Amino acid sequence: MNEYRITKYNPEKRNEQGHYLDREEWTEFSDVGKSVTLKEYELVEAAYISSALDFVSNSELSGLSIKSLENDQNKCSYKEGDFIPLKDLDGVVRSLLRGEFWCMLESDSVFVHIGYDYYMYIGAKNAPSNEIARAKERGLYVEEFASPYHPQGC
């Protein structure tokens, strides 16, 4: 499994321990109106969503399943194990990025994990060179990195 951390954060702004040093950077949807405009936020959000969908589409999957659902705010109508078809994945990833609920989206060949502070982790069995290039074209940074939410791998 090829695993990546895909973010808006420039890796050159990390210290030796990997901590991001730019304290002015927005990190969540609740920062809209404070340190980021809605328009700026939505541009970055769209880049994340498109990149996640690229990885899933490359694997020729029709969707992913919900694992480890946390729905404390009751903003999610899905249940543990529900299959999310590709046509609905954009809305689910958007909700995850906005912190409305949390889960891992997985199959045997691909996973998408959205973490705290606007970190996205993707794993794919297929070599994703085109998907990595497209994520970079969208202004995102792609680093080989194992998901902390799925350390045992798919």
Short mmCIF file of N, CA, C and O in Angstrom, two decimals, residues 3-125:
data_model
loop_
_atom_site.label_atom_id
_atom_site.label_comp_id
_atom_site.label_asym_id
_atom_site.label_seq_id
_atom_site.Cartn_x
_atom_site.Cartn_y
_atom_site.Cartn_z
N GLU A 3 1.12 5.05 0.85
CA GLU A 3 0.39 5.95 1.75
C GLU A 3 0.99 7.35 1.70
O GLU A 3 2.21 7.51 1.64
N TYR A 4 0.10 8.36 1.76
CA TYR A 4 0.52 9.75 1.60
C TYR A 4 -0.20 10.66 2.57
O TYR A 4 -1.36 10.42 2.93
N ARG A 5 0.48 11.72 2.95
CA ARG A 5 -0.14 12.84 3.65
C ARG A 5 -0.27 13.93 2.61
O ARG A 5 0.72 14.34 2.00
N ILE A 6 -1.49 14.40 2.39
CA ILE A 6 -1.75 15.43 1.39
C ILE A 6 -2.35 16.62 2.12
O ILE A 6 -3.40 16.51 2.74
N THR A 7 -1.64 17.75 2.03
CA THR A 7 -2.06 18.92 2.79
C THR A 7 -1.77 20.22 2.03
O THR A 7 -1.09 20.22 1.02
N LYS A 8 -2.25 21.29 2.59
CA LYS A 8 -1.96 22.63 2.10
C LYS A 8 -0.70 23.18 2.76
O LYS A 8 -0.26 24.28 2.45
N TYR A 9 -0.08 22.41 3.64
CA TYR A 9 1.06 22.86 4.43
C TYR A 9 2.39 22.56 3.75
O TYR A 9 2.69 21.41 3.47
N ASN A 10 3.19 23.58 3.54
CA ASN A 10 4.49 23.43 2.92
C ASN A 10 5.44 22.69 3.86
O ASN A 10 5.71 23.16 4.97
N PRO A 11 5.96 21.53 3.46
CA PRO A 11 6.85 20.76 4.34
C PRO A 11 8.13 21.51 4.73
O PRO A 11 8.74 21.17 5.75
N GLU A 12 8.51 22.52 3.97
CA GLU A 12 9.70 23.30 4.32
C GLU A 12 9.49 24.14 5.58
O GLU A 12 10.45 24.64 6.15
N LYS A 13 8.24 24.28 6.01
CA LYS A 13 7.94 25.05 7.22
C LYS A 13 7.75 24.14 8.44
O LYS A 13 7.09 24.50 9.41
N ARG A 14 8.34 22.93 8.39
CA ARG A 14 8.29 22.00 9.52
C ARG A 14 9.65 21.97 10.22
O ARG A 14 10.68 22.13 9.58
N ASN A 15 9.61 21.71 11.52
CA ASN A 15 10.87 21.53 12.24
C ASN A 15 11.33 20.08 12.13
O ASN A 15 10.69 19.27 11.44
N GLU A 16 12.41 19.74 12.81
CA GLU A 16 12.99 18.40 12.72
C GLU A 16 12.02 17.33 13.20
O GLU A 16 12.08 16.17 12.77
N GLN A 17 11.12 17.67 14.11
CA GLN A 17 10.13 16.71 14.62
C GLN A 17 8.90 16.61 13.71
O GLN A 17 8.00 15.82 13.98
N GLY A 18 8.85 17.41 12.66
CA GLY A 18 7.72 17.38 11.73
C GLY A 18 6.59 18.32 12.08
O GLY A 18 5.57 18.33 11.42
N HIS A 19 6.76 19.14 13.13
CA HIS A 19 5.72 20.09 13.52
C HIS A 19 5.69 21.27 12.57
O HIS A 19 6.74 21.83 12.25
N TYR A 20 4.50 21.68 12.18
CA TYR A 20 4.34 22.81 11.29
C TYR A 20 4.52 24.10 12.09
O TYR A 20 3.92 24.28 13.15
N LEU A 21 5.35 25.01 11.62
CA LEU A 21 5.76 26.18 12.40
C LEU A 21 5.00 27.46 12.10
O LEU A 21 5.10 28.42 12.85
N ASP A 22 4.23 27.52 11.03
CA ASP A 22 3.52 28.75 10.67
C ASP A 22 2.23 28.85 11.49
O ASP A 22 1.22 28.25 11.14
N ARG A 23 2.27 29.58 12.56
CA ARG A 23 1.12 29.70 13.48
C ARG A 23 -0.01 30.57 12.91
O ARG A 23 -1.09 30.62 13.47
N GLU A 24 0.24 31.25 11.80
CA GLU A 24 -0.77 32.10 11.19
C GLU A 24 -1.70 31.31 10.27
O GLU A 24 -2.71 31.82 9.82
N GLU A 25 -1.36 30.07 9.97
CA GLU A 25 -2.09 29.24 9.02
C GLU A 25 -3.44 28.81 9.61
O GLU A 25 -3.52 28.39 10.76
N TRP A 26 -4.51 28.91 8.83
CA TRP A 26 -5.81 28.42 9.29
C TRP A 26 -5.80 26.89 9.24
O TRP A 26 -5.10 26.29 8.45
N THR A 27 -6.59 26.28 10.13
CA THR A 27 -6.55 24.82 10.27
C THR A 27 -7.91 24.13 10.27
O THR A 27 -7.96 22.91 10.34
N GLU A 28 -8.99 24.90 10.20
CA GLU A 28 -10.30 24.26 10.23
C GLU A 28 -11.38 25.21 9.71
O GLU A 28 -11.16 26.42 9.59
N PHE A 29 -12.54 24.63 9.45
CA PHE A 29 -13.65 25.39 8.88
C PHE A 29 -14.08 26.54 9.80
O PHE A 29 -14.48 27.60 9.31
N SER A 30 -13.96 26.36 11.10
CA SER A 30 -14.38 27.44 12.02
C SER A 30 -13.48 28.68 11.91
O SER A 30 -13.82 29.72 12.45
N ASP A 31 -12.37 28.58 11.19
CA ASP A 31 -11.50 29.74 10.96
C ASP A 31 -12.03 30.67 9.86
O ASP A 31 -11.52 31.78 9.69
N VAL A 32 -13.07 30.22 9.12
CA VAL A 32 -13.66 31.06 8.08
C VAL A 32 -14.22 32.32 8.74
O VAL A 32 -14.95 32.26 9.73
N GLY A 33 -13.85 33.47 8.17
CA GLY A 33 -14.27 34.75 8.72
C GLY A 33 -13.30 35.32 9.73
O GLY A 33 -13.40 36.48 10.11
N LYS A 34 -12.37 34.48 10.20
CA LYS A 34 -11.36 34.94 11.17
C LYS A 34 -10.01 35.08 10.46
O LYS A 34 -9.48 36.17 10.34
N SER A 35 -9.47 33.95 10.00
CA SER A 35 -8.15 33.98 9.36
C SER A 35 -8.18 33.52 7.90
O SER A 35 -7.14 33.44 7.26
N VAL A 36 -9.37 33.25 7.38
CA VAL A 36 -9.53 32.85 5.98
C VAL A 36 -10.93 33.25 5.52
O VAL A 36 -11.89 33.19 6.30
N THR A 37 -11.04 33.69 4.28
CA THR A 37 -12.36 34.01 3.74
C THR A 37 -13.04 32.71 3.30
O THR A 37 -12.37 31.69 3.07
N LEU A 38 -14.33 32.75 3.16
CA LEU A 38 -15.06 31.57 2.69
C LEU A 38 -14.58 31.18 1.29
O LEU A 38 -14.39 29.99 1.00
N LYS A 39 -14.35 32.17 0.44
CA LYS A 39 -13.90 31.88 -0.92
C LYS A 39 -12.54 31.17 -0.91
O LYS A 39 -12.34 30.18 -1.61
N GLU A 40 -11.59 31.69 -0.11
CA GLU A 40 -10.27 31.06 -0.02
C GLU A 40 -10.39 29.64 0.55
O GLU A 40 -9.75 28.71 0.06
N TYR A 41 -11.21 29.49 1.59
CA TYR A 41 -11.41 28.18 2.20
C TYR A 41 -11.95 27.19 1.17
O TYR A 41 -11.46 26.07 1.04
N GLU A 42 -12.99 27.61 0.44
CA GLU A 42 -13.63 26.71 -0.53
C GLU A 42 -12.69 26.30 -1.65
O GLU A 42 -12.80 25.19 -2.17
N LEU A 43 -11.77 27.16 -2.05
CA LEU A 43 -10.78 26.79 -3.07
C LEU A 43 -9.88 25.65 -2.58
O LEU A 43 -9.62 24.69 -3.31
N VAL A 44 -9.41 25.76 -1.34
CA VAL A 44 -8.56 24.71 -0.77
C VAL A 44 -9.38 23.44 -0.55
O VAL A 44 -8.93 22.33 -0.87
N GLU A 45 -10.58 23.60 -0.03
CA GLU A 45 -11.46 22.45 0.20
C GLU A 45 -11.70 21.69 -1.11
O GLU A 45 -11.63 20.45 -1.14
N ALA A 46 -11.95 22.41 -2.18
CA ALA A 46 -12.18 21.78 -3.49
C ALA A 46 -10.94 21.01 -3.95
O ALA A 46 -11.07 19.93 -4.55
N ALA A 47 -9.75 21.54 -3.68
CA ALA A 47 -8.52 20.84 -4.06
C ALA A 47 -8.40 19.52 -3.30
O ALA A 47 -8.02 18.49 -3.88
N TYR A 48 -8.72 19.53 -2.02
CA TYR A 48 -8.68 18.30 -1.22
C TYR A 48 -9.68 17.29 -1.75
O TYR A 48 -9.35 16.11 -1.94
N ILE A 49 -10.91 17.73 -1.96
CA ILE A 49 -11.96 16.82 -2.42
C ILE A 49 -11.61 16.23 -3.77
O ILE A 49 -11.70 15.00 -3.97
N SER A 50 -11.19 17.06 -4.71
CA SER A 50 -10.82 16.57 -6.05
C SER A 50 -9.67 15.57 -5.97
O SER A 50 -9.66 14.56 -6.67
N SER A 51 -8.70 15.84 -5.11
CA SER A 51 -7.56 14.94 -4.98
C SER A 51 -7.98 13.60 -4.40
O SER A 51 -7.56 12.54 -4.87
N ALA A 52 -8.83 13.62 -3.39
CA ALA A 52 -9.33 12.37 -2.81
C ALA A 52 -10.09 11.56 -3.86
O ALA A 52 -9.89 10.35 -4.01
N LEU A 53 -10.95 12.23 -4.62
CA LEU A 53 -11.74 11.54 -5.64
C LEU A 53 -10.85 10.98 -6.75
O LEU A 53 -11.13 9.90 -7.29
N ASP A 54 -9.77 11.68 -7.08
CA ASP A 54 -8.82 11.17 -8.09
C ASP A 54 -8.25 9.82 -7.67
O ASP A 54 -8.16 8.89 -8.46
N PHE A 55 -7.82 9.72 -6.41
CA PHE A 55 -7.23 8.47 -5.93
C PHE A 55 -8.24 7.33 -5.97
O PHE A 55 -7.91 6.22 -6.36
N VAL A 56 -9.47 7.61 -5.57
CA VAL A 56 -10.51 6.57 -5.58
C VAL A 56 -10.84 6.19 -7.02
O VAL A 56 -10.93 5.00 -7.35
N SER A 57 -10.99 7.16 -7.88
CA SER A 57 -11.32 6.89 -9.29
C SER A 57 -10.23 6.08 -9.99
O SER A 57 -10.52 5.20 -10.79
N ASN A 58 -8.97 6.37 -9.68
CA ASN A 58 -7.86 5.64 -10.28
C ASN A 58 -7.91 4.16 -9.95
O ASN A 58 -7.46 3.33 -10.73
N SER A 59 -8.48 3.84 -8.81
CA SER A 59 -8.57 2.44 -8.40
C SER A 59 -9.79 1.74 -8.99
O SER A 59 -10.05 0.58 -8.67
N GLU A 60 -10.52 2.46 -9.81
CA GLU A 60 -11.71 1.92 -10.48
C GLU A 60 -12.73 1.37 -9.49
O GLU A 60 -13.43 0.39 -9.76
N LEU A 61 -12.84 2.02 -8.34
CA LEU A 61 -13.82 1.63 -7.34
C LEU A 61 -15.11 2.39 -7.57
O LEU A 61 -15.12 3.50 -8.11
N SER A 62 -16.19 1.83 -7.11
CA SER A 62 -17.46 2.53 -7.21
C SER A 62 -17.78 3.29 -5.93
O SER A 62 -18.79 3.97 -5.84
N GLY A 63 -16.89 3.21 -4.93
CA GLY A 63 -17.07 3.94 -3.69
C GLY A 63 -16.25 3.36 -2.56
O GLY A 63 -15.43 2.46 -2.78
N LEU A 64 -16.48 3.86 -1.35
CA LEU A 64 -15.76 3.43 -0.16
C LEU A 64 -16.74 3.19 0.98
O LEU A 64 -17.85 3.71 0.97
N SER A 65 -16.30 2.44 1.98
CA SER A 65 -17.14 2.14 3.15
C SER A 65 -16.72 2.96 4.35
O SER A 65 -15.54 3.29 4.51
N ILE A 66 -17.68 3.25 5.21
CA ILE A 66 -17.44 4.00 6.44
C ILE A 66 -16.95 3.06 7.53
O ILE A 66 -17.58 2.03 7.79
N LYS A 67 -15.84 3.44 8.16
CA LYS A 67 -15.28 2.69 9.28
C LYS A 67 -15.05 3.65 10.45
O LYS A 67 -14.70 4.81 10.26
N SER A 68 -15.25 3.17 11.67
CA SER A 68 -14.95 3.91 12.90
C SER A 68 -15.70 5.24 12.97
O SER A 68 -15.13 6.27 13.36
N LEU A 69 -16.97 5.24 12.63
CA LEU A 69 -17.78 6.46 12.61
C LEU A 69 -17.88 7.09 13.99
O LEU A 69 -18.17 6.42 14.97
N GLU A 70 -17.63 8.41 14.04
CA GLU A 70 -17.87 9.23 15.23
C GLU A 70 -18.80 10.36 14.82
O GLU A 70 -18.44 11.19 14.00
N ASN A 71 -20.00 10.36 15.40
CA ASN A 71 -21.04 11.30 14.98
C ASN A 71 -21.60 12.03 16.20
O ASN A 71 -22.81 12.05 16.42
N ASP A 72 -20.74 12.63 16.99
CA ASP A 72 -21.14 13.28 18.23
C ASP A 72 -22.13 14.42 18.03
O ASP A 72 -22.95 14.69 18.89
N GLN A 73 -22.06 15.10 16.90
CA GLN A 73 -22.94 16.24 16.64
C GLN A 73 -24.23 15.83 15.93
O GLN A 73 -25.05 16.69 15.62
N ASN A 74 -24.39 14.55 15.65
CA ASN A 74 -25.56 14.03 14.94
C ASN A 74 -25.81 14.74 13.61
O ASN A 74 -26.94 15.01 13.24
N LYS A 75 -24.72 15.04 12.89
CA LYS A 75 -24.83 15.69 11.59
C LYS A 75 -24.66 14.70 10.44
O LYS A 75 -24.62 15.10 9.28
N CYS A 76 -24.57 13.43 10.77
CA CYS A 76 -24.32 12.40 9.76
C CYS A 76 -25.46 11.40 9.76
O CYS A 76 -25.84 10.87 10.80
N SER A 77 -26.00 11.14 8.59
CA SER A 77 -27.09 10.16 8.48
C SER A 77 -26.59 8.76 8.15
O SER A 77 -27.37 7.82 8.09
N TYR A 78 -25.27 8.63 7.95
CA TYR A 78 -24.70 7.33 7.64
C TYR A 78 -24.48 6.52 8.91
O TYR A 78 -24.45 7.06 10.01
N LYS A 79 -24.32 5.21 8.70
CA LYS A 79 -24.05 4.29 9.80
C LYS A 79 -22.73 3.57 9.55
O LYS A 79 -22.26 3.52 8.41
N GLU A 80 -22.16 3.02 10.59
CA GLU A 80 -20.95 2.22 10.48
C GLU A 80 -21.13 1.15 9.41
O GLU A 80 -22.14 0.45 9.39
N GLY A 81 -20.16 1.07 8.50
CA GLY A 81 -20.20 0.05 7.45
C GLY A 81 -20.94 0.46 6.19
O GLY A 81 -20.90 -0.27 5.19
N ASP A 82 -21.63 1.60 6.21
CA ASP A 82 -22.35 2.03 5.00
C ASP A 82 -21.38 2.21 3.84
O ASP A 82 -20.26 2.68 4.01
N PHE A 83 -21.85 1.85 2.66
CA PHE A 83 -21.08 2.03 1.43
C PHE A 83 -21.45 3.39 0.84
O PHE A 83 -22.63 3.69 0.65
N ILE A 84 -20.44 4.21 0.57
CA ILE A 84 -20.66 5.53 -0.02
C ILE A 84 -20.25 5.46 -1.48
O ILE A 84 -19.07 5.31 -1.80
N PRO A 85 -21.23 5.55 -2.40
CA PRO A 85 -20.88 5.50 -3.82
C PRO A 85 -20.04 6.71 -4.23
O PRO A 85 -20.12 7.78 -3.62
N LEU A 86 -19.25 6.52 -5.26
CA LEU A 86 -18.35 7.56 -5.75
C LEU A 86 -19.08 8.88 -5.97
O LEU A 86 -18.56 9.94 -5.63
N LYS A 87 -20.29 8.83 -6.48
CA LYS A 87 -21.04 10.07 -6.76
C LYS A 87 -21.39 10.86 -5.49
O LYS A 87 -21.67 12.04 -5.57
N ASP A 88 -21.33 10.22 -4.33
CA ASP A 88 -21.65 10.89 -3.06
C ASP A 88 -20.41 11.18 -2.21
O ASP A 88 -20.52 11.82 -1.17
N LEU A 89 -19.25 10.71 -2.65
CA LEU A 89 -18.04 10.87 -1.84
C LEU A 89 -17.65 12.32 -1.64
O LEU A 89 -17.13 12.68 -0.58
N ASP A 90 -17.88 13.17 -2.63
CA ASP A 90 -17.48 14.57 -2.47
C ASP A 90 -18.18 15.21 -1.27
O ASP A 90 -17.55 15.92 -0.49
N GLY A 91 -19.45 14.94 -1.10
CA GLY A 91 -20.19 15.50 0.03
C GLY A 91 -19.71 14.97 1.37
O GLY A 91 -19.63 15.71 2.36
N VAL A 92 -19.36 13.69 1.41
CA VAL A 92 -18.86 13.10 2.66
C VAL A 92 -17.49 13.68 3.00
O VAL A 92 -17.25 14.07 4.15
N VAL A 93 -16.60 13.77 2.02
CA VAL A 93 -15.27 14.34 2.28
C VAL A 93 -15.42 15.81 2.71
O VAL A 93 -14.75 16.26 3.64
N ARG A 94 -16.33 16.55 2.10
CA ARG A 94 -16.56 17.94 2.50
C ARG A 94 -17.01 18.00 3.96
O ARG A 94 -16.50 18.82 4.74
N SER A 95 -17.93 17.14 4.36
CA SER A 95 -18.39 17.12 5.75
C SER A 95 -17.28 16.76 6.72
O SER A 95 -17.19 17.32 7.81
N LEU A 96 -16.41 15.84 6.31
CA LEU A 96 -15.27 15.47 7.15
C LEU A 96 -14.31 16.65 7.30
O LEU A 96 -13.83 16.93 8.40
N LEU A 97 -14.03 17.33 6.21
CA LEU A 97 -13.14 18.49 6.26
C LEU A 97 -13.71 19.60 7.14
O LEU A 97 -12.96 20.34 7.78
N ARG A 98 -15.01 19.70 7.18
CA ARG A 98 -15.66 20.74 7.98
C ARG A 98 -15.91 20.30 9.42
O ARG A 98 -16.48 21.05 10.21
N GLY A 99 -15.51 19.08 9.76
CA GLY A 99 -15.61 18.60 11.13
C GLY A 99 -17.02 18.27 11.58
O GLY A 99 -17.30 18.24 12.78
N GLU A 100 -17.92 18.00 10.64
CA GLU A 100 -19.30 17.69 11.00
C GLU A 100 -19.42 16.31 11.64
O GLU A 100 -20.30 16.08 12.47
N PHE A 101 -18.56 15.39 11.24
CA PHE A 101 -18.44 14.07 11.85
C PHE A 101 -17.08 13.53 11.43
O PHE A 101 -16.35 14.18 10.70
N TRP A 102 -16.73 12.34 11.92
CA TRP A 102 -15.45 11.75 11.56
C TRP A 102 -15.64 10.27 11.28
O TRP A 102 -16.45 9.60 11.91
N CYS A 103 -14.90 9.80 10.30
CA CYS A 103 -14.84 8.37 10.00
C CYS A 103 -13.64 8.15 9.09
O CYS A 103 -13.00 9.09 8.63
N MET A 104 -13.36 6.90 8.86
CA MET A 104 -12.36 6.53 7.86
C MET A 104 -13.15 5.99 6.67
O MET A 104 -14.12 5.25 6.84
N LEU A 105 -12.75 6.36 5.46
CA LEU A 105 -13.36 5.86 4.24
C LEU A 105 -12.40 4.84 3.65
O LEU A 105 -11.25 5.19 3.36
N GLU A 106 -12.86 3.60 3.49
CA GLU A 106 -11.92 2.55 3.13
C GLU A 106 -12.50 1.50 2.18
O GLU A 106 -13.71 1.30 2.12
N SER A 107 -11.58 0.84 1.48
CA SER A 107 -11.84 -0.37 0.71
C SER A 107 -10.59 -1.23 0.86
O SER A 107 -9.67 -0.86 1.59
N ASP A 108 -10.54 -2.33 0.15
CA ASP A 108 -9.34 -3.17 0.20
C ASP A 108 -8.16 -2.53 -0.52
O ASP A 108 -7.02 -2.89 -0.27
N SER A 109 -8.44 -1.58 -1.42
CA SER A 109 -7.35 -1.03 -2.23
C SER A 109 -7.10 0.47 -2.07
O SER A 109 -6.11 0.98 -2.57
N VAL A 110 -7.98 1.18 -1.37
CA VAL A 110 -7.83 2.63 -1.18
C VAL A 110 -8.41 3.02 0.17
O VAL A 110 -9.40 2.43 0.61
N PHE A 111 -7.81 4.02 0.81
CA PHE A 111 -8.45 4.64 1.97
C PHE A 111 -8.27 6.14 1.90
O PHE A 111 -7.33 6.64 1.29
N VAL A 112 -9.20 6.85 2.53
CA VAL A 112 -9.13 8.30 2.70
C VAL A 112 -9.42 8.57 4.17
O VAL A 112 -10.48 8.18 4.67
N HIS A 113 -8.48 9.21 4.85
CA HIS A 113 -8.65 9.60 6.25
C HIS A 113 -8.44 11.10 6.35
O HIS A 113 -7.45 11.62 5.85
N ILE A 114 -9.38 11.78 6.97
CA ILE A 114 -9.26 13.21 7.21
C ILE A 114 -8.96 13.39 8.69
O ILE A 114 -9.73 12.94 9.54
N GLY A 115 -7.83 14.03 8.98
CA GLY A 115 -7.42 14.21 10.37
C GLY A 115 -7.64 15.61 10.88
O GLY A 115 -8.17 16.48 10.17
N TYR A 116 -7.21 15.81 12.10
CA TYR A 116 -7.29 17.13 12.71
C TYR A 116 -6.40 18.12 11.94
O TYR A 116 -5.45 17.74 11.28
N ASP A 117 -6.73 19.39 12.08
CA ASP A 117 -5.92 20.47 11.51
C ASP A 117 -5.75 20.39 10.00
O ASP A 117 -4.75 20.80 9.45
N TYR A 118 -6.76 19.83 9.35
CA TYR A 118 -6.81 19.81 7.89
C TYR A 118 -5.72 18.96 7.26
O TYR A 118 -5.10 19.34 6.27
N TYR A 119 -5.50 17.79 7.85
CA TYR A 119 -4.58 16.81 7.27
C TYR A 119 -5.40 15.72 6.59
O TYR A 119 -6.40 15.26 7.13
N MET A 120 -4.97 15.32 5.40
CA MET A 120 -5.63 14.23 4.68
C MET A 120 -4.59 13.15 4.41
O MET A 120 -3.48 13.44 3.97
N TYR A 121 -4.97 11.91 4.69
CA TYR A 121 -4.12 10.76 4.45
C TYR A 121 -4.81 9.85 3.46
O TYR A 121 -6.00 9.56 3.60
N ILE A 122 -4.06 9.42 2.45
CA ILE A 122 -4.63 8.55 1.43
C ILE A 122 -3.70 7.38 1.22
O ILE A 122 -2.48 7.54 1.18
N GLY A 123 -4.28 6.21 1.10
CA GLY A 123 -3.53 5.01 0.78
C GLY A 123 -4.10 4.40 -0.48
O GLY A 123 -5.32 4.42 -0.70
N ALA A 124 -3.23 3.90 -1.35
CA ALA A 124 -3.67 3.30 -2.61
C ALA A 124 -2.72 2.18 -3.00
O ALA A 124 -1.50 2.35 -2.93
N LYS A 125 -3.28 1.05 -3.40
CA LYS A 125 -2.45 -0.06 -3.86
C LYS A 125 -1.85 0.25 -5.23
O LYS A 125 -0.71 -0.11 -5.50
#
